[in-house]
Coordinates of C-alpha atoms in Angstrom, one line a residue:
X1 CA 55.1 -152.4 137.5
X2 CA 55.0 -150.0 134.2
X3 CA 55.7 -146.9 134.2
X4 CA 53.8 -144.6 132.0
X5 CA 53.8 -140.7 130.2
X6 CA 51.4 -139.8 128.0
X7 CA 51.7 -136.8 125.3
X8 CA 50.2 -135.4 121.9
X9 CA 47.0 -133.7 123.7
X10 CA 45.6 -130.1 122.6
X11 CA 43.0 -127.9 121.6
X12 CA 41.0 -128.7 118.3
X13 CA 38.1 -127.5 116.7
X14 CA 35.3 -129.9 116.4
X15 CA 35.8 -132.6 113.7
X16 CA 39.6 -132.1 113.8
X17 CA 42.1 -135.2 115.0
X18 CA 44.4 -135.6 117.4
X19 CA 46.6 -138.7 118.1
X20 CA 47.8 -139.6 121.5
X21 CA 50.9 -141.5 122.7
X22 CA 51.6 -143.4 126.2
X23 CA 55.6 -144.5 126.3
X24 CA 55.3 -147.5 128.9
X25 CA 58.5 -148.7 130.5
X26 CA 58.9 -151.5 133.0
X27 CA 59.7 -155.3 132.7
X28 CA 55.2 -156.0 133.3
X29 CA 54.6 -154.1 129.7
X30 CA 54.4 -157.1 127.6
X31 CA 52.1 -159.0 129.6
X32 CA 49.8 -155.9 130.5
X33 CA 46.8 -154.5 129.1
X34 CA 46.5 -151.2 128.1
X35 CA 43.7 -148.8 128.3
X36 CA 43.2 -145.2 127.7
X37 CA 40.5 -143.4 130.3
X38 CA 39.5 -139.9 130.3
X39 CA 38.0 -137.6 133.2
X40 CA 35.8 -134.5 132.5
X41 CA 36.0 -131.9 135.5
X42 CA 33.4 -133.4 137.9
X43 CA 32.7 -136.5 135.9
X44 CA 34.3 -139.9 136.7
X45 CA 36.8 -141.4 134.9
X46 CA 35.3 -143.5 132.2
X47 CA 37.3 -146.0 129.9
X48 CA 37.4 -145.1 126.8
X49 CA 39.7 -148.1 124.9
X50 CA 41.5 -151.0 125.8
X51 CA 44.1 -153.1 124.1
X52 CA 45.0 -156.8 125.3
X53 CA 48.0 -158.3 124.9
X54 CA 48.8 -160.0 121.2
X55 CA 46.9 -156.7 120.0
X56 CA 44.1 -158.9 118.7
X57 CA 41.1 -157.8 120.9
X58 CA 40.6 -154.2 121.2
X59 CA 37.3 -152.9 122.6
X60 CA 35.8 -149.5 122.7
X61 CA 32.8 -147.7 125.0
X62 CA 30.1 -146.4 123.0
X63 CA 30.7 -143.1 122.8
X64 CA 33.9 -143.5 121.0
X65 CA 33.4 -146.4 119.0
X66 CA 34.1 -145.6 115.2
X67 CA 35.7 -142.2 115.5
X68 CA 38.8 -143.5 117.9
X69 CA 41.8 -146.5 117.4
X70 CA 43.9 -148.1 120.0
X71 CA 46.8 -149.3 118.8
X72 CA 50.7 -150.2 120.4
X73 CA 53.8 -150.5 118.7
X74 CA 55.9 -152.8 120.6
X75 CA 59.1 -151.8 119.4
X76 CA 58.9 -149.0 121.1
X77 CA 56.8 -149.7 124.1
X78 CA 54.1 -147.3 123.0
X79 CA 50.1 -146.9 123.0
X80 CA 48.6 -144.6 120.5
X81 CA 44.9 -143.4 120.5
X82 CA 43.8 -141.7 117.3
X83 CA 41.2 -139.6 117.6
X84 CA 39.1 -138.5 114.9
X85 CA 36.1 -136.8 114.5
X86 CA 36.7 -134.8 117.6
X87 CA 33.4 -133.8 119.7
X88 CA 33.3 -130.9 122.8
X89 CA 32.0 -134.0 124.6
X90 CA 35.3 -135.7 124.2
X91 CA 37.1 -132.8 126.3
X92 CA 38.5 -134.3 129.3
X93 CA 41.7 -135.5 130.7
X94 CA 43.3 -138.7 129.3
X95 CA 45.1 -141.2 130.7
X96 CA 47.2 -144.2 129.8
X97 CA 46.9 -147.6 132.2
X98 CA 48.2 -151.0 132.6
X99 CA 47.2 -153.6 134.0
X100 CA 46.0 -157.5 133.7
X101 CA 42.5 -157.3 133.9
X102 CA 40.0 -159.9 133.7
X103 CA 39.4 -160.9 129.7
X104 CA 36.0 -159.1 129.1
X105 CA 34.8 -157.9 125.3
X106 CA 34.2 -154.2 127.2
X107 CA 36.7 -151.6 128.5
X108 CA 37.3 -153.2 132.2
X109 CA 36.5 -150.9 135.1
X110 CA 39.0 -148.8 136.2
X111 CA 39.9 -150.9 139.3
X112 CA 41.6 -153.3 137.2
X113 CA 44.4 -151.3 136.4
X114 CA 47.3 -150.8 138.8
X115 CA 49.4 -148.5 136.4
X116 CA 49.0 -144.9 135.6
X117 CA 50.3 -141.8 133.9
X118 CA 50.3 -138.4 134.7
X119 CA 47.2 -137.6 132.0
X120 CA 47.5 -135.3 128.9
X121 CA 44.9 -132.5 128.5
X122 CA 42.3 -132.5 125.1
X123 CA 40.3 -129.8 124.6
X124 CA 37.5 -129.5 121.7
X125 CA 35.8 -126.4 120.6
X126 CA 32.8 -125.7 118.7

């Protein structure tokens, strides 16, 4: 099991950045994937990125791709996601996950995750 708190959300203007951090603890980390999702009120939760173990195959949904970066730092047992390029679209709470899904070259569903955060709140203006 991995235990998981996310920070670093906000309020931007649109086109502004924001980086987001999840500080995993718990003896599964190292062998887990993680994933950031993010829920819009009365949307689903979607993925948004996903980083396997090794860091060598990240993978993005569409919507995202090109304006955010997963990336971990395993020195400190921690996920980032940079966000640039910020969009009102991208409002929504976020949330860190682990888990060992299936190797696909998507963002797995979120079913394949058994490890959450609490979620961290990002809101964009126009």
């Amino acid at each position: 099991q991995v235990q998981l708190v996310e920070s670093g959300g906000g309020s931007v203007q649109t086109g502004g950045s924001l980086r987001l951090s999840c500080a995993a603890s718990g003896a599964s980390y190292s062998t887990s994937a993680m994933a950031w999702f993010r829920q819009a009120p009365g949307k689903e939760r979607e993925g948004v990125a996903v980083i396997y173990p090794g860091g060598g195959n990240r993978y993005y949904s569409p919507s995202v791709k090109g304006r955010f970066a997963i990336s971990q730092d395993n020195a400190k047992n921690t996920v980032y996601l940079q966000m640039n390029n910020l969009k009102p679209e991208d409002t929504a709470m976020y949330y860190c996950a682990a888990g060992i899904p299936r190797w696909v070259p998507v963002v797995p569903p979120r079913s394949d995750f058994s490890d959450w955060g609490q979620g961290t709140q990002v809101t964009v203006s126009s």
